[in-house]
DNA sequence: GATCCGTGGCA
DNA sequence: TTGCCAAGGAT
């Protein structure tokens, strides 16, 4: 109880102003958070920093001010707007979710955790977060911040990911029935700004006096985690084929797997033992010129090295089914993941 | 439970 | 340069 009140008091004085957040003082004045804003921000914030999300959130609510607007959009436009933010299945599920809520819930998000959990892209964390932040329901919100903060507060030595199950009931007991949403956000803010993964600022922590990890001098070593696996390096080639007017040939990636549904120039399959200059892999015979620099990029579970080649297609060339020519000045607006933008960049096609 | 799925900032 | 890490979900 003391922990709870101390943290809420800290939050009232330190709440950050964020585009999707309703300030504690406004909530006290009766202002209701916009569930659409809460949902959109929570999806974007999955495994993604506040700094990275801000600009995207602003763009999205400007382009699609309401859930109905998003439900009526084209998936292609959602993916284009999401390009660069990563974890692209989130964007596809975002669109599915918007349409589902519009169609089956009269355009209003359900308030209960269990019903939110059934929606595409919404898991245990996000369901609890929306239910409590948008609707003021009591819920145990457990994200990476909460796991870290509580593992330190109670000196929990359980390793991730099993720690989550241990922290969930603790968070449930600690969460007040008055202002549960603010409490959840306070926990996450504390983790993001004070109880940080490295060099936590224990000196300014509202829980300084009660923190078990601090007492034992092990706070910055928690939470414990299993050793990570090494990332292999895969290699591949990208072919920037242009036509006589300088347009670039693009295609859409498969619906499942890495970078699903996103656009790309022609690339080879990325493999551990692939060559960087095997022109038999080129889409057509042409005077392919290799760019000065290769592309290096790291995904969640592997490193990628990719050589980039450029050539102009003969006038007789016809693009295959599913491919299209993109004007150079329109490339920036295509649904290109960052790794593909890097390839176009070393080719001098975008800045 | 284990694996797959992006990206950018930072020590 | 390299590894770590961020408001996780789907399979």
XYZ file of C-alpha atoms (C1' of nucleotides) in Angstrom:
373
model
C 0.000 0.000 0.000
C 2.814 2.370 0.877
C 4.607 1.400 -2.326
C 1.480 2.090 -4.343
C 0.781 5.501 -2.896
C 4.418 6.561 -3.052
C 4.570 5.677 -6.722
C 1.295 7.437 -7.588
C 2.563 10.517 -5.781
C 5.788 10.310 -7.797
C 3.783 9.944 -11.009
C 1.657 13.007 -10.270
C 4.801 15.088 -10.146
C 6.757 13.373 -12.939
C 4.238 12.246 -15.562
C 5.642 12.814 -19.015
C 3.520 14.546 -21.595
C 3.047 12.155 -24.473
C 0.803 12.593 -27.538
C -1.360 9.610 -26.572
C -1.444 10.199 -22.825
C -4.179 11.878 -20.808
C -2.515 13.760 -17.941
C -3.382 12.706 -14.372
C -4.821 16.169 -13.676
C -7.087 15.922 -16.729
C -8.314 12.488 -15.662
C -9.180 13.914 -12.251
C -11.139 16.630 -14.100
C -13.182 13.952 -15.816
C -11.402 13.821 -19.170
C -11.647 10.361 -20.710
C -8.742 8.898 -22.679
C -9.463 8.081 -26.325
C -9.392 4.257 -26.568
C -8.284 4.539 -30.201
C -5.250 6.563 -29.146
C -4.476 4.178 -26.299
C -4.754 1.118 -28.539
C -2.689 2.617 -31.366
C 0.068 3.769 -29.030
C 0.222 0.458 -27.172
C 0.617 -1.486 -30.421
C 3.346 0.866 -31.600
C 5.126 0.723 -28.251
C 5.477 -3.068 -28.316
C 9.243 -3.604 -28.119
C 9.727 -0.077 -29.402
C 10.947 3.071 -27.670
C 8.845 6.154 -27.008
C 11.274 8.231 -29.075
C 10.827 5.995 -32.104
C 7.031 5.901 -31.772
C 6.211 9.598 -31.351
C 6.526 10.662 -34.989
C 4.702 7.611 -36.300
C 1.842 8.099 -33.846
C 1.405 11.723 -34.890
C 1.387 10.731 -38.564
C -1.144 7.959 -38.006
C -3.691 10.033 -36.089
C -3.301 12.843 -38.598
C -3.915 10.447 -41.509
C -6.566 8.342 -39.747
C -8.083 10.441 -36.925
C -10.559 7.755 -35.852
C -10.870 3.993 -35.773
C -13.441 4.187 -38.576
C -10.961 6.062 -40.765
C -8.360 3.374 -40.240
C -10.844 0.559 -40.839
C -11.766 2.146 -44.160
C -8.136 2.603 -45.242
C -6.196 0.361 -47.620
C -3.777 -2.084 -45.999
C -1.127 -0.903 -48.436
C -1.338 2.627 -47.052
C -1.046 1.359 -43.479
C 2.109 -0.585 -44.383
C 3.586 2.433 -46.154
C 3.010 4.600 -43.100
C 4.449 1.902 -40.814
C 7.600 1.425 -42.931
C 10.711 1.838 -40.785
C 9.053 1.101 -37.448
C 9.743 -2.634 -37.596
C 7.853 -5.783 -36.582
C 5.584 -5.418 -39.589
C 3.065 -8.033 -38.518
C 1.973 -5.401 -36.016
C 0.830 -3.172 -38.873
C -1.106 -5.949 -40.552
C -2.755 -6.951 -37.270
C -3.454 -3.300 -36.527
C -5.495 -3.063 -39.703
C -7.236 -6.389 -39.068
C -8.093 -5.255 -35.551
C -9.476 -1.909 -36.725
C -11.738 -3.633 -39.223
C -12.846 -6.270 -36.721
C -13.767 -3.752 -34.029
C -15.522 -1.570 -36.577
C -17.500 -4.524 -37.915
C -18.206 -6.609 -34.812
C -18.041 -4.116 -31.927
C -19.796 -1.128 -33.502
C -16.502 0.723 -33.731
C -15.898 0.694 -29.981
C -13.204 -1.303 -28.234
C -14.429 -3.766 -25.610
C -13.496 -2.750 -22.073
C -12.771 -6.168 -20.576
C -9.326 -7.730 -20.707
C -10.643 -11.119 -21.849
C -12.483 -9.651 -24.819
C -9.601 -7.410 -25.845
C -7.361 -10.474 -25.753
C -9.297 -11.994 -28.634
C -8.425 -9.140 -31.005
C -5.573 -9.412 -33.551
C -2.247 -8.108 -32.267
C -3.468 -7.795 -28.692
C -1.806 -10.109 -26.182
C -1.792 -10.283 -22.380
C 0.145 -7.068 -21.879
C -1.762 -4.931 -24.373
C -5.172 -6.240 -23.277
C -4.456 -5.296 -19.677
C -2.969 -1.948 -20.672
C -5.933 -0.873 -22.812
C -8.480 -2.098 -20.285
C -6.940 -0.136 -17.452
C -5.539 2.952 -19.214
C -8.467 3.595 -21.538
C -11.317 2.332 -19.362
C -10.090 2.481 -15.774
C -10.583 -1.237 -15.184
C -8.482 -3.041 -12.622
C -5.829 -5.103 -14.403
C -2.331 -6.417 -13.763
C -0.227 -4.795 -16.469
C 3.079 -6.601 -16.851
C 5.613 -5.490 -19.418
C 9.384 -5.495 -19.421
C 9.483 -2.434 -17.189
C 7.203 -3.947 -14.575
C 9.193 -7.173 -14.578
C 12.414 -5.253 -14.012
C 11.034 -2.899 -11.358
C 9.359 -5.633 -9.301
C 12.230 -8.084 -9.648
C 14.409 -5.422 -8.051
C 11.857 -4.232 -5.518
C 11.478 -7.791 -4.157
C 14.903 -9.149 -5.068
C 13.454 -11.854 -7.334
C 16.113 -14.132 -8.789
C 13.841 -16.015 -11.176
C 15.119 -15.763 -14.723
C 13.231 -14.423 -17.722
C 10.878 -15.366 -19.234
C 9.514 -17.394 -16.280
C 9.680 -14.234 -14.168
C 6.547 -12.867 -15.786
C 4.305 -15.466 -14.154
C 5.762 -14.626 -10.769
C 5.379 -10.884 -11.209
C 1.805 -10.938 -12.520
C 0.052 -11.658 -9.192
C 2.361 -9.235 -7.380
C 1.367 -6.503 -9.810
C -2.275 -7.435 -9.369
C -2.102 -7.049 -5.585
C -0.171 -3.814 -5.811
C -2.470 -2.164 -8.353
C -5.038 0.113 -6.650
C -8.731 0.082 -7.552
C -8.588 3.855 -7.654
C -6.535 5.109 -10.623
C -5.301 1.679 -11.779
C -4.413 3.065 -15.206
C -2.234 5.812 -13.815
C -0.552 3.268 -11.580
C 0.304 1.029 -14.526
C 1.736 3.972 -16.444
C 3.622 5.079 -13.349
C 5.276 1.665 -13.099
C 6.305 1.796 -16.748
C 7.526 5.382 -16.471
C 9.551 4.459 -13.407
C 11.145 1.610 -15.319
C 11.811 3.770 -18.359
C 13.289 6.775 -16.576
C 14.561 5.711 -13.129
C 14.726 1.946 -12.709
C 16.542 1.575 -16.022
C 18.242 -1.632 -17.238
C 21.725 -0.147 -16.878
C 22.853 2.231 -14.116
C 19.468 2.777 -12.473
C 19.007 6.161 -10.770
C 18.278 4.689 -7.351
C 19.047 8.026 -5.681
C 15.845 9.595 -7.002
C 13.655 6.497 -6.768
C 10.458 6.724 -4.693
C 11.137 3.140 -3.580
C 14.723 3.746 -2.527
C 14.045 2.851 1.093
C 12.099 -0.357 0.455
C 13.945 -1.839 -2.523
C 15.357 -5.297 -1.754
C 17.646 -5.273 -4.785
C 19.085 -1.977 -3.631
C 19.592 -3.278 -0.093
C 21.476 -6.303 -1.400
C 23.438 -4.248 -3.910
C 22.214 -6.372 -6.834
C 19.594 -4.059 -8.318
C 21.461 -3.429 -11.562
C 21.952 -7.181 -12.117
C 18.210 -7.855 -12.126
C 16.200 -9.229 -13.749
C 18.249 -12.333 -14.442
C 18.033 -13.738 -17.946
C 19.123 -16.819 -19.831
C 22.308 -16.446 -21.914
C 21.704 -15.260 -25.453
C 22.395 -17.233 -28.564
C 24.899 -16.002 -31.112
C 23.546 -14.407 -34.273
C 24.628 -16.048 -37.531
C 25.532 -13.933 -40.561
C 23.547 -14.484 -43.746
C 24.413 -13.106 -47.169
C 22.532 -12.123 -50.278
C 22.335 -9.860 -53.301
C 19.997 -7.030 -54.270
C 19.353 -6.071 -57.881
C 18.255 -2.519 -58.592
C 16.820 -2.809 -62.073
C 15.825 0.465 -63.717
C 14.123 1.280 -66.991
C 15.126 3.973 -69.506
C 13.199 6.629 -67.568
C 14.913 5.750 -64.282
C 12.053 3.942 -62.596
C 12.972 1.073 -60.258
C 11.441 -2.397 -60.321
C 9.795 -3.397 -57.042
C 7.748 -6.315 -55.811
C 5.800 -7.346 -52.719
C 7.216 -9.857 -50.253
C 5.350 -12.980 -49.138
C 2.466 -12.713 -46.686
C 4.311 -14.595 -43.977
C 7.770 -14.555 -42.472
C 10.415 -11.867 -42.404
C 9.241 -8.416 -43.558
C 5.929 -9.973 -44.572
C 3.862 -7.966 -47.011
C 6.469 -5.236 -47.407
C 7.928 -4.015 -50.698
C 11.453 -4.564 -51.985
C 13.692 -4.441 -55.030
C 14.687 -7.866 -56.379
C 16.736 -9.788 -53.837
C 18.138 -13.289 -53.608
C 17.312 -15.723 -50.831
C 19.488 -14.903 -47.813
C 21.570 -17.900 -46.758
C 24.579 -18.607 -44.539
C 26.755 -19.780 -47.432
C 25.483 -17.489 -50.208
C 27.897 -15.691 -52.549
C 27.983 -11.915 -52.869
C 28.824 -11.899 -56.583
C 27.055 -14.722 -58.343
C 25.423 -13.028 -61.323
C 23.660 -16.201 -62.356
C 21.266 -15.170 -59.587
C 20.404 -11.933 -61.431
C 16.843 -11.589 -62.745
C 18.079 -10.836 -66.287
C 21.367 -10.766 -68.149
C 22.629 -7.207 -68.192
C 25.694 -5.101 -67.461
C 25.317 -5.332 -63.697
C 27.498 -2.903 -61.764
C 28.157 -3.509 -58.100
C 27.814 -0.521 -55.778
C 30.875 0.615 -53.899
C 29.438 -0.286 -50.527
C 27.549 -3.360 -49.416
C 24.545 -3.211 -47.112
C 24.952 -4.397 -43.549
C 21.910 -4.842 -41.380
C 21.019 -6.714 -38.214
C 17.655 -8.338 -37.681
C 16.344 -9.860 -34.475
C 18.090 -13.174 -34.985
C 20.734 -12.765 -37.717
C 23.163 -10.334 -39.336
C 22.829 -9.639 -43.047
C 25.464 -8.699 -45.611
C 24.103 -7.855 -49.016
C 25.856 -6.748 -52.194
C 23.898 -4.322 -54.364
C 23.910 -4.354 -58.155
C 22.538 -1.901 -60.691
C 21.610 -2.204 -64.348
C 19.159 -0.821 -66.893
C 16.655 -3.170 -68.422
C 16.439 -3.409 -72.226
C 13.477 -1.625 -73.815
C 11.961 -5.003 -74.651
C 11.867 -6.062 -71.005
C 8.460 -6.605 -69.476
C 8.056 -6.763 -65.729
C 6.855 -10.087 -64.299
C 3.414 -10.487 -62.756
C 3.186 -8.804 -59.367
C 6.100 -6.440 -60.019
C 5.810 -2.715 -60.684
C 7.970 0.215 -61.691
C 8.338 2.904 -59.041
C 9.302 6.450 -59.938
C 12.476 7.485 -58.147
C 10.736 10.355 -56.366
C 8.048 7.955 -55.138
C 10.440 5.445 -53.599
C 10.397 7.184 -50.221
C 6.661 6.612 -49.976
C 6.764 2.896 -50.779
C 6.357 0.289 -48.041
C 10.093 -0.308 -47.879
C 11.630 -1.735 -44.711
C 14.833 -0.088 -43.540
C 17.130 -2.780 -44.930
C 15.696 -2.176 -48.410
C 16.051 1.574 -48.063
C 19.709 0.971 -47.260
C 20.084 -0.901 -50.549
C 18.458 1.927 -52.515
C 20.653 4.367 -50.637
C 23.979 2.769 -51.558
C 22.622 2.755 -55.111
C 22.143 6.519 -54.889
C 18.413 6.298 -55.534
C 17.263 7.826 -52.257
C 19.022 10.032 -49.743
C 8.761 -23.030 -23.385
C 11.213 -21.883 -27.652
C 11.487 -19.477 -31.847
C 10.513 -15.949 -35.067
C 9.786 -11.161 -35.922
C 12.896 -4.757 -36.887
C 15.037 -0.908 -35.733
C 17.875 2.778 -33.696
C 20.436 4.449 -29.744
C 23.930 3.778 -26.699
C 27.905 2.076 -23.695
C 32.805 -2.481 -33.426
C 29.782 -5.300 -31.056
C 26.268 -6.456 -28.068
C 22.428 -4.941 -25.436
C 18.007 -3.308 -25.042
C 12.829 -1.024 -25.764
C 5.273 -0.174 -23.210
C 5.230 -8.225 -26.882
C 2.489 -11.255 -29.985
C 1.895 -15.264 -32.867
C 2.892 -19.860 -33.645
